[in-house]
Amino acid sequence: MANMHSDALVFFGATGDLAYKKIFPALQAMVKRGTLNVPVIGVAKAGWGLEQLKARAKDSLEKHGGLDEAAWEKLSSLLRYVDGDYADPATFAELRKQLGDARAPAHYLAIPPSMFETVVKQLGACHCSSGGRMIVEKPFGHDLASAQALNKILLSEFPESAIFRIDHYLAKEPVHNMVSFRFSNTFLEPLWNRTYIESVQITMAEDFGIQGRGAFYDQTGAIRDVIQNHMFQVLCNLAMEPPSDHDSEAIRNEKVKVLKSITTIRPEDVIRGQFKGYLQEPGVKAGSDVETFAALRLEIKSWRWSGVPFYIRAGKELPVTCLEVMARLRKPPATNFNPDTGPQNYVRFRISPEMAVAMSVSVTSPKDASKRSAVEMVARRHPKPDAMEAYERVLTDAMAGDPTLFARQDYVEEAWRIVDPILAKEDPVEVYEPGTWGPEDEKLTPPGGWDDPAAKESEEAGVVIE
Ligand code: BG6
């Protein structure tokens, strides 16, 4: 059963925002690629019929990526719809009917976590869970205790091997590329440790706000929304040891080891900010103290990384939209021969919006031979036109039964353990102006300062390998 392809896809929350923006475009892409050829059953409580769902799906495709007539026709023929309350057994009786002969359906919960328990129990009661898979969206819980409780609920109806916890960052090609780049290049790996790396910083910046998601965001904040999940996945790829094999468990084991080596973050190791204007957003509580920006420092107490500070910052309404990693190397020693060693070397991974790996080297300054200046060597890859979008990738893999790109129970719980003490929000948020880099705190600033990813990409590169 573990590797059997799902013979139906059921998605709860079919009339919601996620379905509209991400799921329908992913389904159309799967049809086009030939990886989706089973019934797709949307479930929601909207008082709708199948024709309304189809109209919504068509509209979604037109607005998000474009409608492909042939693929749409096929997708439309696969679509089914069940309307009803998630607490009502009749909804699930209808679902069982729609599933027909399907014995290995994949159930995708694109709904708020508060409804998970009801749906999971109902799936068990209507015999739709046995042989099936469970795909769940983040946020997976809102702290360690709630994640543990949620895991207990899911595990009451599905074995761990049938649970697929989505973190769409895992499905981004540049996030994988960090791992293959690290373990395929002899020159890098000997330097990639506490002896040569001085500090590592990860910046996830978005130049937009909360885009009408006030009610969700105000329960969440930057630490829960992107740091505990997306940023920790990036961190694990940067810090993990080479897996013993390429199977899913060997890779997931190494990631969990990284998290287990991270000391729980103390409140003094985090600074939280809120962009000016957040309180006026619809859905945000009056006087809300929720952070739209956070910067933190952590340490991985492993043989490889002990003593190297890792800094993570993420926020909304920052000057640019990008995700970038900057690892600064220690400076070479100053000697009588070479008193000015010049700028520090670094390795930079640009994950989005474009994919690049860059390294800076110090060269003799063309203006003054006694001085050194930095030249950056950049390798850029333009996305392939037919590259899979993250949601297509995760749905394809979950339906094929490949868990590599999904967060395992122990991973999720370790990630919450690390941030749990800073969720209490002991210090109030600091307000920052939209379009700035958020509040700063010297204690939480990397040695040499935060890098400016916007400046890097606009600089003239020394050598560009495209
Ligand atoms: C989501 C967060 O998980 O990731 C959003 O809820 C965030 O707040 C988004 O904007 C970023 O994803 P991407 O793929 O656009 O970088």
Coordinates of C-alpha atoms and ligand atoms in Angstrom, one line a residue:
M1 CA 0.0 0.0 0.0
A2 CA 2.8 2.4 0.9
N3 CA 3.8 3.0 -2.7
M4 CA 0.5 2.5 -4.4
H5 CA -0.7 5.5 -6.4
S6 CA -3.7 7.2 -4.9
D7 CA -6.8 6.3 -6.8
A8 CA -8.7 9.5 -6.0
L9 CA -7.9 13.0 -4.6
V10 CA -10.3 14.5 -2.1
F11 CA -9.7 18.1 -1.1
F12 CA -11.5 19.7 1.7
G13 CA -11.8 23.5 1.5
A14 CA -12.6 23.3 -2.3
T15 CA -14.2 26.8 -2.3
G16 CA -11.4 28.4 -0.3
D17 CA -8.5 30.7 -1.1
L18 CA -5.8 28.1 -1.2
A19 CA -7.8 26.0 -3.7
Y20 CA -8.4 29.1 -5.8
K21 CA -4.8 30.4 -5.9
K22 CA -2.7 27.2 -5.8
I23 CA -4.6 23.9 -5.9
F24 CA -6.6 24.3 -9.2
P25 CA -3.5 25.5 -11.1
A26 CA -1.5 22.6 -9.7
L27 CA -4.2 20.1 -10.7
Q28 CA -4.3 21.5 -14.3
A29 CA -0.5 21.2 -14.4
M30 CA -0.7 17.6 -13.3
V31 CA -3.2 16.8 -15.9
K32 CA -1.0 18.4 -18.6
R33 CA 2.0 16.4 -17.4
G34 CA 0.0 13.2 -17.3
T35 CA 0.3 12.6 -13.6
L36 CA -3.4 13.1 -12.7
N37 CA -6.0 10.7 -14.1
V38 CA -8.2 9.9 -11.1
P39 CA -11.4 11.5 -9.7
V40 CA -10.8 14.8 -7.9
I41 CA -13.5 15.4 -5.3
G42 CA -13.8 18.9 -3.8
V43 CA -15.6 19.1 -0.5
A44 CA -16.9 22.3 1.1
K45 CA -19.9 23.9 2.8
A46 CA -21.0 26.7 0.4
G47 CA -24.4 25.6 -0.8
W48 CA -22.8 25.0 -4.2
G49 CA -23.2 22.4 -6.9
L50 CA -20.6 20.9 -9.3
E51 CA -21.2 23.5 -11.9
Q52 CA -20.3 26.3 -9.5
L53 CA -17.2 24.5 -8.4
K54 CA -16.2 24.1 -12.1
A55 CA -16.8 27.8 -12.7
R56 CA -14.7 28.7 -9.8
A57 CA -11.9 26.4 -10.9
K58 CA -12.0 27.8 -14.4
D59 CA -11.8 31.3 -13.0
S60 CA -8.9 30.3 -10.8
L61 CA -7.0 29.0 -13.8
E62 CA -7.6 32.1 -15.9
K63 CA -6.3 34.3 -13.0
H64 CA -3.4 32.1 -11.9
G65 CA -1.2 30.9 -14.6
G66 CA -3.6 30.6 -17.6
L67 CA -6.2 28.1 -18.8
D68 CA -5.0 25.3 -21.0
E69 CA -8.2 24.3 -23.0
A70 CA -7.3 20.6 -23.4
A71 CA -6.0 20.1 -19.8
W72 CA -9.0 22.0 -18.5
E73 CA -11.4 19.8 -20.4
K74 CA -9.8 16.7 -18.9
L75 CA -9.7 18.2 -15.4
S76 CA -13.3 19.3 -15.6
S77 CA -14.3 15.7 -16.4
L78 CA -12.4 14.4 -13.3
L79 CA -14.0 17.0 -10.9
R80 CA -16.7 16.0 -8.5
Y81 CA -18.2 18.0 -5.7
V82 CA -19.7 17.2 -2.2
D83 CA -21.3 20.1 -0.4
G84 CA -22.0 19.8 3.3
D85 CA -21.1 20.4 6.9
Y86 CA -17.9 18.7 8.0
A87 CA -19.6 17.7 11.3
D88 CA -22.5 16.0 9.4
P89 CA -22.1 12.3 8.7
A90 CA -24.3 12.7 5.7
T91 CA -21.5 14.7 4.0
F92 CA -19.2 11.8 4.4
A93 CA -21.7 9.3 3.3
E94 CA -22.0 11.3 0.1
L95 CA -18.2 11.4 -0.1
R96 CA -18.0 7.6 0.2
K97 CA -20.6 7.3 -2.6
Q98 CA -18.6 9.7 -4.8
L99 CA -15.4 7.7 -4.1
G100 CA -17.0 4.6 -5.7
D101 CA -14.5 1.9 -6.0
A102 CA -11.5 4.0 -4.9
R103 CA -9.7 2.2 -2.1
A104 CA -6.6 4.4 -1.7
P105 CA -7.8 8.0 -1.8
A106 CA -5.6 10.9 -0.8
H107 CA -7.4 13.3 1.5
Y108 CA -6.1 16.8 1.4
L109 CA -7.0 19.1 4.3
A110 CA -6.9 22.7 2.8
I111 CA -8.9 23.9 5.8
P112 CA -8.2 25.7 9.1
P113 CA -6.5 23.3 11.6
S114 CA -9.5 23.8 14.0
M115 CA -11.5 21.6 11.7
F116 CA -8.9 18.8 11.3
E117 CA -10.2 16.7 14.2
T118 CA -13.8 16.7 13.0
V119 CA -12.8 15.7 9.4
V120 CA -10.3 13.1 10.4
K121 CA -12.8 11.4 12.8
Q122 CA -15.5 11.5 10.1
L123 CA -13.2 10.0 7.5
G124 CA -12.6 7.1 9.9
A125 CA -16.3 6.7 10.7
C126 CA -17.2 6.5 6.9
H127 CA -14.4 4.1 6.2
C128 CA -12.7 6.5 3.9
S129 CA -9.4 6.5 5.8
S130 CA -8.4 2.9 5.6
G131 CA -5.9 2.5 2.7
G132 CA -5.9 6.2 2.2
R133 CA -3.4 9.1 2.7
M134 CA -3.7 12.3 4.6
I135 CA -2.2 15.5 3.2
V136 CA -2.2 18.4 5.6
E137 CA -1.4 22.1 5.1
K138 CA 0.7 24.2 7.4
P139 CA 0.4 25.7 10.0
F140 CA 0.8 22.3 11.6
G141 CA -0.3 23.3 15.1
H142 CA 0.5 26.6 16.8
D143 CA 3.0 25.4 19.4
L144 CA 4.5 22.2 20.6
A145 CA 1.5 21.1 22.6
S146 CA -1.0 21.7 19.8
A147 CA 1.3 20.0 17.2
Q148 CA 1.5 16.9 19.5
A149 CA -2.3 16.9 19.9
L150 CA -2.8 17.2 16.2
N151 CA -0.3 14.4 15.5
K152 CA -2.3 12.3 17.9
I153 CA -5.5 13.0 16.0
L154 CA -4.0 12.2 12.6
L155 CA -2.3 9.1 13.9
S156 CA -5.6 7.8 15.3
E157 CA -6.8 7.2 11.8
F158 CA -3.7 7.1 9.6
P159 CA -0.3 5.6 10.1
E160 CA 2.7 8.0 10.0
S161 CA 3.7 6.6 6.6
A162 CA 0.4 7.8 5.2
I163 CA 0.6 11.3 6.6
F164 CA 2.0 14.0 4.3
R165 CA 2.6 17.3 6.1
I166 CA 3.2 20.0 3.4
D167 CA 5.9 22.6 3.6
H168 CA 5.9 24.0 0.0
Y169 CA 9.4 25.3 0.5
L170 CA 10.6 21.7 0.3
A171 CA 9.3 21.5 -3.2
K172 CA 11.3 24.5 -4.5
E173 CA 14.1 23.4 -6.7
P174 CA 16.6 26.0 -5.4
V175 CA 16.0 24.7 -1.9
H176 CA 17.1 21.2 -3.1
N177 CA 19.9 22.7 -5.1
M178 CA 21.6 23.8 -1.9
V179 CA 22.0 20.2 -0.8
S180 CA 23.2 18.9 -4.1
F181 CA 25.6 21.9 -4.4
R182 CA 27.0 21.2 -1.0
F183 CA 27.5 17.5 -1.5
S184 CA 28.7 17.5 -5.1
N185 CA 31.5 20.0 -4.9
T186 CA 34.7 18.9 -3.3
F187 CA 36.0 22.5 -2.8
L188 CA 33.0 23.5 -0.6
E189 CA 32.5 20.7 1.9
P190 CA 35.9 21.0 3.6
L191 CA 35.2 24.7 4.3
W192 CA 31.6 24.2 5.4
N193 CA 32.1 24.0 9.1
R194 CA 33.0 26.0 12.3
T195 CA 36.7 26.2 11.3
Y196 CA 36.0 28.3 8.2
I197 CA 32.5 29.7 8.5
E198 CA 32.2 32.8 10.7
S199 CA 28.4 33.2 10.6
V200 CA 25.4 32.3 8.4
Q201 CA 22.4 34.6 7.8
I202 CA 19.1 33.7 6.1
T203 CA 16.8 36.5 4.9
M204 CA 13.3 36.0 3.7
A205 CA 12.0 39.4 2.7
E206 CA 8.6 40.2 1.2
D207 CA 7.8 43.7 -0.1
F208 CA 4.1 43.2 0.4
G209 CA 1.9 43.0 3.5
I210 CA -0.6 40.4 4.6
Q211 CA -2.8 40.7 1.5
G212 CA -6.2 40.5 3.1
R213 CA -5.2 37.5 5.3
G214 CA -5.6 39.5 8.5
A215 CA -7.8 37.0 10.4
F216 CA -5.3 34.2 9.7
Y217 CA -2.1 36.2 10.1
D218 CA -3.2 37.8 13.4
Q219 CA -3.4 34.3 14.9
T220 CA 0.0 33.4 13.4
G221 CA 2.7 36.0 13.1
A222 CA 6.1 35.7 11.2
I223 CA 7.6 33.1 13.6
R224 CA 4.8 30.6 13.2
D225 CA 4.0 31.5 9.5
V226 CA 7.4 31.1 8.0
I227 CA 10.3 30.7 10.4
Q228 CA 9.3 27.6 12.3
N229 CA 8.7 25.8 8.9
H230 CA 10.1 27.4 5.7
M231 CA 13.1 28.9 7.2
F232 CA 14.0 25.9 9.3
Q233 CA 13.8 23.7 6.2
V234 CA 16.3 26.0 4.5
L235 CA 18.5 25.9 7.6
C236 CA 18.4 22.1 7.7
N237 CA 19.6 21.9 4.1
L238 CA 22.4 24.3 4.9
A239 CA 23.5 22.5 8.0
M240 CA 22.8 18.8 7.7
E241 CA 25.3 16.0 7.3
P242 CA 25.3 14.0 4.1
P243 CA 22.5 11.4 4.2
S244 CA 23.5 7.8 4.1
D245 CA 21.3 7.1 1.1
H246 CA 18.8 9.0 -1.1
D247 CA 15.7 7.4 0.4
S248 CA 13.2 9.6 2.2
E249 CA 14.0 8.4 5.7
A250 CA 17.8 8.8 5.4
I251 CA 17.3 12.5 4.3
R252 CA 14.6 13.2 7.0
N253 CA 16.8 11.6 9.7
E254 CA 19.6 14.1 8.9
K255 CA 17.2 17.0 9.1
V256 CA 15.9 15.9 12.5
K257 CA 19.4 15.6 13.8
V258 CA 20.1 19.3 12.9
L259 CA 17.0 20.4 14.8
K260 CA 17.8 18.2 17.8
S261 CA 21.2 20.0 18.0
I262 CA 19.6 23.4 18.2
T263 CA 19.3 24.9 21.6
T264 CA 15.8 26.2 22.4
I265 CA 15.7 29.9 21.5
R266 CA 15.7 32.4 24.4
P267 CA 13.5 35.5 24.3
E268 CA 16.6 37.7 24.3
D269 CA 17.7 36.0 21.0
V270 CA 14.8 37.4 19.1
I271 CA 13.5 40.8 18.0
R272 CA 9.9 41.2 16.7
G273 CA 8.6 44.0 14.6
Q274 CA 5.2 45.1 13.2
F275 CA 4.9 47.2 10.1
K276 CA 3.1 50.6 10.6
G277 CA -0.4 50.2 9.3
Y278 CA -0.8 46.5 10.3
L279 CA -3.4 47.4 12.9
Q280 CA -5.6 48.9 10.3
E281 CA -5.8 45.7 8.2
P282 CA -9.2 44.0 8.2
G283 CA -9.3 41.0 10.5
V284 CA -6.5 42.3 12.8
K285 CA -7.5 42.7 16.5
A286 CA -7.3 46.2 18.0
G287 CA -3.9 46.7 19.6
S288 CA -2.6 43.4 18.3
D289 CA 1.0 42.5 19.3
V290 CA 1.5 40.0 16.5
E291 CA 4.8 40.3 14.7
T292 CA 5.1 40.8 10.9
F293 CA 8.9 40.7 11.2
A294 CA 11.3 38.7 13.3
A295 CA 15.0 38.4 13.5
L296 CA 16.6 35.7 15.6
R297 CA 19.9 34.1 16.4
L298 CA 20.4 30.4 17.1
E299 CA 23.2 27.9 17.5
I300 CA 23.5 24.4 16.2
K301 CA 25.5 22.5 18.9
S302 CA 27.0 19.9 16.6
W303 CA 30.6 18.9 15.9
R304 CA 30.3 20.8 12.6
W305 CA 28.6 24.0 13.7
S306 CA 29.2 24.6 17.4
G307 CA 30.1 28.3 18.0
V308 CA 28.9 29.5 14.6
P309 CA 25.9 31.9 15.0
F310 CA 23.0 31.4 12.6
Y311 CA 20.8 34.5 12.0
I312 CA 17.3 34.3 10.5
R313 CA 15.1 37.3 9.6
A314 CA 11.8 37.3 7.9
G315 CA 9.2 39.9 7.4
K316 CA 6.5 41.6 5.4
E317 CA 6.6 45.1 3.9
L318 CA 10.4 45.0 3.6
P319 CA 12.3 46.7 0.7
V320 CA 12.4 43.7 -1.6
T321 CA 10.9 40.2 -2.1
C322 CA 13.7 37.6 -2.0
L323 CA 15.1 34.7 -0.1
E324 CA 18.8 34.5 0.3
V325 CA 21.5 32.8 2.4
M326 CA 24.8 34.4 3.1
A327 CA 27.6 32.4 4.7
R328 CA 30.6 34.5 5.6
L329 CA 34.0 32.9 5.9
R330 CA 36.6 33.8 8.4
K331 CA 39.2 36.3 7.2
P332 CA 42.7 35.0 6.4
P333 CA 45.3 36.1 8.9
A334 CA 46.9 39.5 8.4
T335 CA 50.7 39.2 7.9
N336 CA 53.6 41.5 7.3
F337 CA 53.4 40.5 3.6
N338 CA 49.6 40.9 3.5
P339 CA 48.5 43.4 6.2
D340 CA 45.3 44.2 4.4
T341 CA 43.5 40.9 3.6
G342 CA 40.7 42.9 2.1
P343 CA 37.0 41.9 2.1
Q344 CA 35.8 38.7 3.6
N345 CA 35.0 35.7 1.3
Y346 CA 31.4 34.5 1.3
V347 CA 29.1 32.0 -0.3
R348 CA 25.7 33.2 -1.2
F349 CA 22.6 31.1 -2.2
R350 CA 19.8 33.1 -3.8
I351 CA 16.7 31.0 -3.6
S352 CA 14.1 33.3 -5.0
P353 CA 13.0 35.1 -7.0
E354 CA 15.8 33.8 -9.2
M355 CA 18.2 31.0 -8.4
A356 CA 21.9 31.7 -8.0
V357 CA 25.0 30.5 -6.2
A358 CA 27.7 33.1 -5.7
M359 CA 31.1 33.3 -4.1
S360 CA 33.2 36.3 -3.4
V361 CA 36.9 36.3 -3.8
S362 CA 39.4 38.9 -2.8
V363 CA 41.7 40.2 -5.6
T364 CA 44.3 42.9 -6.0
S365 CA 42.5 46.2 -6.4
P366 CA 42.9 47.5 -9.9
K367 CA 43.2 51.0 -8.5
D368 CA 45.8 50.3 -5.8
A369 CA 48.0 47.2 -5.9
S370 CA 48.6 47.3 -2.1
K371 CA 44.8 46.9 -1.5
R372 CA 42.3 44.0 -2.0
S373 CA 38.8 44.3 -3.5
A374 CA 36.0 41.8 -3.8
V375 CA 34.8 40.1 -6.9
E376 CA 31.7 38.0 -6.9
M377 CA 31.4 35.0 -9.1
V378 CA 27.8 34.1 -9.8
A379 CA 26.2 31.1 -11.3
R380 CA 22.6 31.7 -12.2
R381 CA 20.0 29.3 -13.5
H382 CA 16.8 30.5 -15.1
P383 CA 13.8 28.4 -14.3
K384 CA 12.9 25.9 -17.0
P385 CA 9.7 26.9 -18.7
D386 CA 8.1 23.5 -17.8
A387 CA 9.5 23.5 -14.2
M388 CA 7.0 22.2 -11.6
E389 CA 5.5 24.7 -9.3
A390 CA 5.8 23.8 -5.6
Y391 CA 2.1 22.7 -5.2
E392 CA 2.2 20.5 -8.3
R393 CA 5.3 18.8 -6.9
V394 CA 3.9 18.2 -3.4
L395 CA 0.5 16.9 -4.7
T396 CA 2.3 14.7 -7.3
D397 CA 4.6 13.2 -4.7
A398 CA 2.0 12.7 -2.1
M399 CA -0.3 10.9 -4.5
A400 CA 2.7 8.7 -5.6
G401 CA 3.5 8.0 -2.0
D402 CA 6.9 9.6 -1.8
P403 CA 7.3 11.3 1.6
T404 CA 10.7 12.9 1.0
L405 CA 9.4 16.4 0.7
F406 CA 7.1 16.2 3.7
A407 CA 7.7 17.0 7.3
R408 CA 7.8 14.0 9.6
Q409 CA 6.2 14.0 13.0
D410 CA 9.5 14.2 14.9
Y411 CA 10.7 17.0 12.7
V412 CA 7.6 19.1 13.3
E413 CA 7.7 18.6 17.0
E414 CA 11.4 19.5 17.2
A415 CA 10.8 22.6 15.2
W416 CA 8.1 23.7 17.6
R417 CA 10.3 22.8 20.6
I418 CA 13.0 25.3 19.3
V419 CA 10.6 28.3 19.0
D420 CA 8.2 27.5 21.9
P421 CA 9.7 29.9 24.4
I422 CA 9.6 32.8 22.0
L423 CA 6.0 32.4 21.2
A424 CA 5.0 33.9 24.6
K425 CA 5.9 37.3 23.1
E426 CA 7.5 38.7 26.3
D427 CA 8.8 41.9 24.7
P428 CA 6.3 44.1 22.8
V429 CA 6.7 44.4 19.0
E430 CA 8.6 47.4 17.6
V431 CA 6.8 49.3 14.9
Y432 CA 8.7 49.8 11.6
E433 CA 8.0 51.8 8.5
P434 CA 6.9 49.8 5.4
G435 CA 9.8 49.6 3.0
T436 CA 12.5 49.4 5.6
W437 CA 14.4 46.4 7.0
G438 CA 12.5 46.3 10.3
P439 CA 13.8 47.0 13.8
E440 CA 17.4 46.2 14.5
D441 CA 19.2 45.2 17.6
E442 CA 23.0 45.2 17.8
K443 CA 23.0 41.9 19.8
L444 CA 21.0 40.2 17.0
T445 CA 23.0 41.6 14.1
P446 CA 25.5 39.3 12.4
P447 CA 29.2 40.1 12.6
G448 CA 29.8 42.5 9.7
G449 CA 26.1 43.4 9.6
W450 CA 23.1 42.2 7.7
D451 CA 23.7 41.7 4.1
D452 CA 21.5 43.7 1.6
P453 CA 20.2 41.2 -0.9
A454 CA 18.8 44.0 -3.1
A455 CA 22.2 45.6 -3.5
K456 CA 23.9 42.3 -4.3
E457 CA 21.8 41.4 -7.2
S458 CA 22.0 44.8 -8.8
E459 CA 25.8 45.0 -8.4
E460 CA 28.0 44.3 -11.5
A461 CA 29.2 40.8 -11.1
G462 CA 32.8 39.9 -11.8
V463 CA 32.2 36.6 -13.5
V464 CA 28.8 35.4 -14.4
I465 CA 28.1 31.8 -15.4
E466 CA 24.6 31.5 -16.7
Ligands
BG6_1 C1 3.3 30.9 3.1 C2 3.0 32.0 4.1 O1 3.4 29.7 3.7 O2 4.5 31.2 2.4 C3 3.0 33.4 3.5 O3 1.8 31.7 4.8 C4 4.2 33.6 2.6 O4 2.8 34.4 4.4 C5 4.4 32.5 1.7 O5 4.0 34.8 1.9 C6 5.7 32.6 0.9 O6 5.8 31.6 -0.1 P1 6.5 31.8 -1.5 O7 6.5 30.5 -2.1 O8 5.7 32.8 -2.2 O9 7.9 32.3 -1.1

